[in-house]
Amino acid sequence: MMYDYIIKPFEKALQAIGVEDVSILTFDIPKVAAHGDLSTNIAMLLAKKLGKPPRTIAQEIIEKLSFKDGIVSHFEIAGAGFINVRFGAKYYELALAEMGEQHNDYGRTTSGKGLKVNVEYVSANPTGLLHIGHGRNTAIGDTVANLLEWTGHEVTREYYFNNAGNQMNNLALSIRARYHHKAGESNYPFPEDGYHGTYIQLIADELFEQHTDSLLDDTKETLEVFRSAGEKWCFAAIMRTLDKMNVKQDVYYNEDSLYTTGKVKKVIEDLGAAGLAYDKDGAIWIALSKIDEKLTDRVIVKSSGEPTYRLPDIAYHRDKIERGFDLIVDIFGADHIATIPDVMAGVKALGLDSSKIKVLIYQFVTLTENGEQVKMSKRTGKSYTLDDLIEELGADVVRFFFIMRGINTHLEFDLSLAREQSDRNPVFYLQYAHARISSIFANAAGKEISTLGNVDFSLLNHAAEWQLIRALQRFPEAIKRASHQLEPQMIVEYLREVASSFHTFYHECPIVRAEENLRSARFKLLEITRIVLNNGLKILGISAPDKM
RNA sequence: GCACCCGUAGCUCAACUGGAUAGAGCAUCUGACUACGAAUCAGAAGGUUAGGGGUUCGACUCCCUUCGGGUGUACCA
């Protein structure tokens, strides 16, 4: 639409003045409305190459420009050499018709067609309940996956977990201690690094009910019972929480399978063959300094024979590349920041293209209440879990709060604000716009007023209507950009603008009470607005209610 | 010490990745409901983009530097 009617004429004009490579032509949406609907800086970019002042070039371009009737109402040279374009009535009519036709698919593009993407998120080990940080991880990962789907990518949502190792052992020991306590041995020592959450006692209690005191012998076998019961319980709890968050993943990838299938071993062999791994002090090291001089060599297999986390991480990412993904997105908390260069270098050392891997680092979340920080401690088990948050606020508010800020800024989660069902809470602003539209349709139905009829978009020429249409028309572009930048927050900002334009339109323009033909056109505009809000909220994983 | 992230209105954050006059919400002050939902709208006020240099037609954005805040820096994950 925009390409055929606006961009193509520009490309032709450029060719007419002798510019062959038109790929540098881009358009911006001016911040200031007086500068039109679209703006290009092409003349400035060409100034050096052509050796002429920007405004002269702009003038030459403009002389060659020609648009179809009514598509563009006005264009001009402004400032240092910008070319500004203002859409005409015909453009809005065509755009609206197209949006209406695409309906629930409006906003989808095909820019990612044929590309396979893996988005790995949540990835919590089954040692406890999801906490606030996991919440941000989950909301970001799921929304990014949605965005990639809406731009035509084939998306696999993946959960990576480790159900072996120290942490799991710790979980088993913690449950065992609580089990002994339950059995009356109140002096049984609790492990120093044990998990203190109340859920540990719950698991122990369940085991005691099933086994009474038959697990009191501290053997390998009984410890395994505690371990596997703990894992099962934690996973079930995690899945329940994710379900509430409206999250469904496709692949659950067990780190242990990297060992059983020999993939870890193969990494060591291949690194060795490439001369990038060596033995020292009884351990195996990876020669990161040979791959990137800023890095230092690291241990990948300890002298005890156990691997460090780097080794399976490298094997895992190799596996993802070998599964044929064109883009691999990891969602990590800021505490993982140091490991990323190591893993990337390791992947590169195996001769693979590490640029396929994009790691999104999100900064920490702090909970505040009445302006004061809520302390979160894993040790004491008093931490706010994600479940607690959802219970108190609802999944919509929780998801929204986790993505309404850019990924790499610290997120202040204001509990008192989130709790408020009022205009101070930004999630309601979007949902309210949707509910209001539904309500207008219901109102019309109640009065037996037709919302259909012949639609003549040329009747829509109120400034508020145009502003709304302009916003609606940018939806596919907004998704494309957010998807490309992997920034969910951009969709939040966009939807806020749509909702704002809609509310203004609502106040300025009567709908049900408008004259019949105008009414039909306005109802159509309402319908498209509802589609955009609905689709946008769907991307954010938030419900679009008809009533609130 | 080193690496990464952040510093924008009183507060919480935007700014289409280098564009024109830096924008929203809250808080403060004015106005708009016997209207289709006031969970809304219209308006006022609020800024040396932490400080200083540089790069260029043009910088909140890129580079250097100083100052503040956060995170990480293991043969822990």
mmCIF file with all atom_site columns, N, CA and C (backbone and C1' of nucleotides) in Angstrom, chain B residues 22-34:
data_model
loop_
_atom_site.group_PDB
_atom_site.id
_atom_site.type_symbol
_atom_site.label_atom_id
_atom_site.label_alt_id
_atom_site.label_comp_id
_atom_site.label_asym_id
_atom_site.label_entity_id
_atom_site.label_seq_id
_atom_site.pdbx_PDB_ins_code
_atom_site.Cartn_x
_atom_site.Cartn_y
_atom_site.Cartn_z
_atom_site.occupancy
_atom_site.B_iso_or_equiv
_atom_site.pdbx_formal_charge
_atom_site.auth_seq_id
_atom_site.auth_comp_id
_atom_site.auth_asym_id
_atom_site.auth_atom_id
_atom_site.pdbx_PDB_model_num
ATOM 1  P P     . A B 1 22 ? 12.765  21.135 21.498 1.00 0.00 ? 22 A B P     1
ATOM 2  O "O5'" . A B 1 22 ? 12.205  19.705 21.915 1.00 0.00 ? 22 A B "O5'" 1
ATOM 3  C "C5'" . A B 1 22 ? 12.071  18.679 20.932 1.00 0.00 ? 22 A B "C5'" 1
ATOM 4  C "C4'" . A B 1 22 ? 11.978  17.343 21.622 1.00 0.00 ? 22 A B "C4'" 1
ATOM 5  C "C3'" . A B 1 22 ? 10.984  17.305 22.783 1.00 0.00 ? 22 A B "C3'" 1
ATOM 6  O "O3'" . A B 1 22 ? 9.704   16.960 22.317 1.00 0.00 ? 22 A B "O3'" 1
ATOM 7  C "C1'" . A B 1 22 ? 13.061  16.390 23.460 1.00 0.00 ? 22 A B "C1'" 1
ATOM 8  P P     . G B 1 23 ? 8.631   18.072 22.063 1.00 0.00 ? 23 G B P     1
ATOM 9  O "O5'" . G B 1 23 ? 7.320   17.220 21.792 1.00 0.00 ? 23 G B "O5'" 1
ATOM 10 C "C5'" . G B 1 23 ? 6.445   16.984 22.829 1.00 0.00 ? 23 G B "C5'" 1
ATOM 11 C "C4'" . G B 1 23 ? 6.313   15.484 23.027 1.00 0.00 ? 23 G B "C4'" 1
ATOM 12 C "C3'" . G B 1 23 ? 5.290   15.129 24.073 1.00 0.00 ? 23 G B "C3'" 1
ATOM 13 O "O3'" . G B 1 23 ? 4.026   15.045 23.438 1.00 0.00 ? 23 G B "O3'" 1
ATOM 14 C "C1'" . G B 1 23 ? 7.290   13.883 24.404 1.00 0.00 ? 23 G B "C1'" 1
ATOM 15 P P     . A B 1 24 ? 2.732   15.401 24.330 1.00 0.00 ? 24 A B P     1
ATOM 16 O "O5'" . A B 1 24 ? 2.379   13.973 24.925 1.00 0.00 ? 24 A B "O5'" 1
ATOM 17 C "C5'" . A B 1 24 ? 2.143   13.830 26.297 1.00 0.00 ? 24 A B "C5'" 1
ATOM 18 C "C4'" . A B 1 24 ? 2.048   12.370 26.618 1.00 0.00 ? 24 A B "C4'" 1
ATOM 19 C "C3'" . A B 1 24 ? 1.528   12.124 28.015 1.00 0.00 ? 24 A B "C3'" 1
ATOM 20 O "O3'" . A B 1 24 ? 0.119   12.088 28.004 1.00 0.00 ? 24 A B "O3'" 1
ATOM 21 C "C1'" . A B 1 24 ? 3.541   10.935 27.715 1.00 0.00 ? 24 A B "C1'" 1
ATOM 22 P P     . G B 1 25 ? -0.688  12.859 29.125 1.00 0.00 ? 25 G B P     1
ATOM 23 O "O5'" . G B 1 25 ? -0.555  11.843 30.343 1.00 0.00 ? 25 G B "O5'" 1
ATOM 24 C "C5'" . G B 1 25 ? -1.098  10.532 30.242 1.00 0.00 ? 25 G B "C5'" 1
ATOM 25 C "C4'" . G B 1 25 ? -0.617  9.690  31.395 1.00 0.00 ? 25 G B "C4'" 1
ATOM 26 C "C3'" . G B 1 25 ? -0.750  10.339 32.765 1.00 0.00 ? 25 G B "C3'" 1
ATOM 27 O "O3'" . G B 1 25 ? -2.057  10.200 33.294 1.00 0.00 ? 25 G B "O3'" 1
ATOM 28 C "C1'" . G B 1 25 ? 1.414   9.440  32.528 1.00 0.00 ? 25 G B "C1'" 1
ATOM 29 P P     . C B 1 26 ? -2.617  11.285 34.271 1.00 0.00 ? 26 C B P     1
ATOM 30 O "O5'" . C B 1 26 ? -1.716  11.071 35.575 1.00 0.00 ? 26 C B "O5'" 1
ATOM 31 C "C5'" . C B 1 26 ? -1.842  9.885  36.346 1.00 0.00 ? 26 C B "C5'" 1
ATOM 32 C "C4'" . C B 1 26 ? -0.826  9.883  37.459 1.00 0.00 ? 26 C B "C4'" 1
ATOM 33 C "C3'" . C B 1 26 ? -0.893  11.068 38.409 1.00 0.00 ? 26 C B "C3'" 1
ATOM 34 O "O3'" . C B 1 26 ? -1.887  10.878 39.394 1.00 0.00 ? 26 C B "O3'" 1
ATOM 35 C "C1'" . C B 1 26 ? 1.355   10.689 37.769 1.00 0.00 ? 26 C B "C1'" 1
ATOM 36 P P     . A B 1 27 ? -2.760  12.126 39.847 1.00 0.00 ? 27 A B P     1
ATOM 37 O "O5'" . A B 1 27 ? -1.679  13.040 40.578 1.00 0.00 ? 27 A B "O5'" 1
ATOM 38 C "C5'" . A B 1 27 ? -1.119  12.643 41.828 1.00 0.00 ? 27 A B "C5'" 1
ATOM 39 C "C4'" . A B 1 27 ? -0.046  13.625 42.229 1.00 0.00 ? 27 A B "C4'" 1
ATOM 40 C "C3'" . A B 1 27 ? -0.463  15.089 42.190 1.00 0.00 ? 27 A B "C3'" 1
ATOM 41 O "O3'" . A B 1 27 ? -1.172  15.468 43.359 1.00 0.00 ? 27 A B "O3'" 1
ATOM 42 C "C1'" . A B 1 27 ? 1.602   14.840 41.092 1.00 0.00 ? 27 A B "C1'" 1
ATOM 43 P P     . U B 1 28 ? -2.427  16.431 43.163 1.00 0.00 ? 28 U B P     1
ATOM 44 O "O5'" . U B 1 28 ? -1.758  17.803 42.696 1.00 0.00 ? 28 U B "O5'" 1
ATOM 45 C "C5'" . U B 1 28 ? -0.890  18.505 43.567 1.00 0.00 ? 28 U B "C5'" 1
ATOM 46 C "C4'" . U B 1 28 ? -0.511  19.840 42.956 1.00 0.00 ? 28 U B "C4'" 1
ATOM 47 C "C3'" . U B 1 28 ? -1.668  20.647 42.383 1.00 0.00 ? 28 U B "C3'" 1
ATOM 48 O "O3'" . U B 1 28 ? -2.364  21.367 43.389 1.00 0.00 ? 28 U B "O3'" 1
ATOM 49 C "C1'" . U B 1 28 ? 0.125   20.635 40.838 1.00 0.00 ? 28 U B "C1'" 1
ATOM 50 P P     . C B 1 29 ? -3.958  21.501 43.218 1.00 0.00 ? 29 C B P     1
ATOM 51 O "O5'" . C B 1 29 ? -4.093  22.580 42.053 1.00 0.00 ? 29 C B "O5'" 1
ATOM 52 C "C5'" . C B 1 29 ? -3.730  23.928 42.285 1.00 0.00 ? 29 C B "C5'" 1
ATOM 53 C "C4'" . C B 1 29 ? -3.765  24.719 41.001 1.00 0.00 ? 29 C B "C4'" 1
ATOM 54 C "C3'" . C B 1 29 ? -5.090  24.724 40.254 1.00 0.00 ? 29 C B "C3'" 1
ATOM 55 O "O3'" . C B 1 29 ? -6.044  25.607 40.827 1.00 0.00 ? 29 C B "O3'" 1
ATOM 56 C "C1'" . C B 1 29 ? -3.355  24.359 38.712 1.00 0.00 ? 29 C B "C1'" 1
ATOM 57 P P     . U B 1 30 ? -7.591  25.187 40.851 1.00 0.00 ? 30 U B P     1
ATOM 58 O "O5'" . U B 1 30 ? -8.108  25.904 39.530 1.00 0.00 ? 30 U B "O5'" 1
ATOM 59 C "C5'" . U B 1 30 ? -7.697  25.405 38.305 1.00 0.00 ? 30 U B "C5'" 1
ATOM 60 C "C4'" . U B 1 30 ? -8.181  26.253 37.174 1.00 0.00 ? 30 U B "C4'" 1
ATOM 61 C "C3'" . U B 1 30 ? -9.571  25.819 36.692 1.00 0.00 ? 30 U B "C3'" 1
ATOM 62 O "O3'" . U B 1 30 ? -10.599 26.646 37.201 1.00 0.00 ? 30 U B "O3'" 1
ATOM 63 C "C1'" . U B 1 30 ? -7.972  25.486 34.983 1.00 0.00 ? 30 U B "C1'" 1
ATOM 64 P P     . G B 1 31 ? -12.082 26.040 37.222 1.00 0.00 ? 31 G B P     1
ATOM 65 O "O5'" . G B 1 31 ? -12.289 25.895 35.657 1.00 0.00 ? 31 G B "O5'" 1
ATOM 66 C "C5'" . G B 1 31 ? -13.515 25.413 35.175 1.00 0.00 ? 31 G B "C5'" 1
ATOM 67 C "C4'" . G B 1 31 ? -13.382 25.114 33.701 1.00 0.00 ? 31 G B "C4'" 1
ATOM 68 C "C3'" . G B 1 31 ? -14.235 23.947 33.249 1.00 0.00 ? 31 G B "C3'" 1
ATOM 69 O "O3'" . G B 1 31 ? -15.576 24.317 33.092 1.00 0.00 ? 31 G B "O3'" 1
ATOM 70 C "C1'" . G B 1 31 ? -12.073 23.665 32.401 1.00 0.00 ? 31 G B "C1'" 1
ATOM 71 P P     . A B 1 32 ? -16.674 23.415 33.811 1.00 0.00 ? 32 A B P     1
ATOM 72 O "O5'" . A B 1 32 ? -16.856 22.248 32.733 1.00 0.00 ? 32 A B "O5'" 1
ATOM 73 C "C5'" . A B 1 32 ? -17.111 22.598 31.382 1.00 0.00 ? 32 A B "C5'" 1
ATOM 74 C "C4'" . A B 1 32 ? -17.087 21.383 30.512 1.00 0.00 ? 32 A B "C4'" 1
ATOM 75 C "C3'" . A B 1 32 ? -17.889 20.188 31.020 1.00 0.00 ? 32 A B "C3'" 1
ATOM 76 O "O3'" . A B 1 32 ? -19.271 20.337 30.771 1.00 0.00 ? 32 A B "O3'" 1
ATOM 77 C "C1'" . A B 1 32 ? -15.796 19.463 30.213 1.00 0.00 ? 32 A B "C1'" 1
ATOM 78 P P     . C B 1 33 ? -20.309 20.097 31.907 1.00 0.00 ? 33 C B P     1
ATOM 79 O "O5'" . C B 1 33 ? -20.283 18.522 32.080 1.00 0.00 ? 33 C B "O5'" 1
ATOM 80 C "C5'" . C B 1 33 ? -21.272 17.888 32.879 1.00 0.00 ? 33 C B "C5'" 1
ATOM 81 C "C4'" . C B 1 33 ? -21.653 16.576 32.264 1.00 0.00 ? 33 C B "C4'" 1
ATOM 82 C "C3'" . C B 1 33 ? -22.754 15.864 32.990 1.00 0.00 ? 33 C B "C3'" 1
ATOM 83 O "O3'" . C B 1 33 ? -24.006 16.262 32.458 1.00 0.00 ? 33 C B "O3'" 1
ATOM 84 C "C1'" . C B 1 33 ? -20.986 14.360 32.439 1.00 0.00 ? 33 C B "C1'" 1
ATOM 85 P P     . U B 1 34 ? -24.861 17.343 33.278 1.00 0.00 ? 34 U B P     1
ATOM 86 O "O5'" . U B 1 34 ? -26.243 16.558 33.316 1.00 0.00 ? 34 U B "O5'" 1
ATOM 87 C "C5'" . U B 1 34 ? -26.327 15.291 33.955 1.00 0.00 ? 34 U B "C5'" 1
ATOM 88 C "C4'" . U B 1 34 ? -27.416 14.457 33.323 1.00 0.00 ? 34 U B "C4'" 1
ATOM 89 C "C3'" . U B 1 34 ? -27.395 14.413 31.795 1.00 0.00 ? 34 U B "C3'" 1
ATOM 90 O "O3'" . U B 1 34 ? -26.515 13.392 31.331 1.00 0.00 ? 34 U B "O3'" 1
ATOM 91 C "C1'" . U B 1 34 ? -29.578 14.876 32.554 1.00 0.00 ? 34 U B "C1'" 1
#
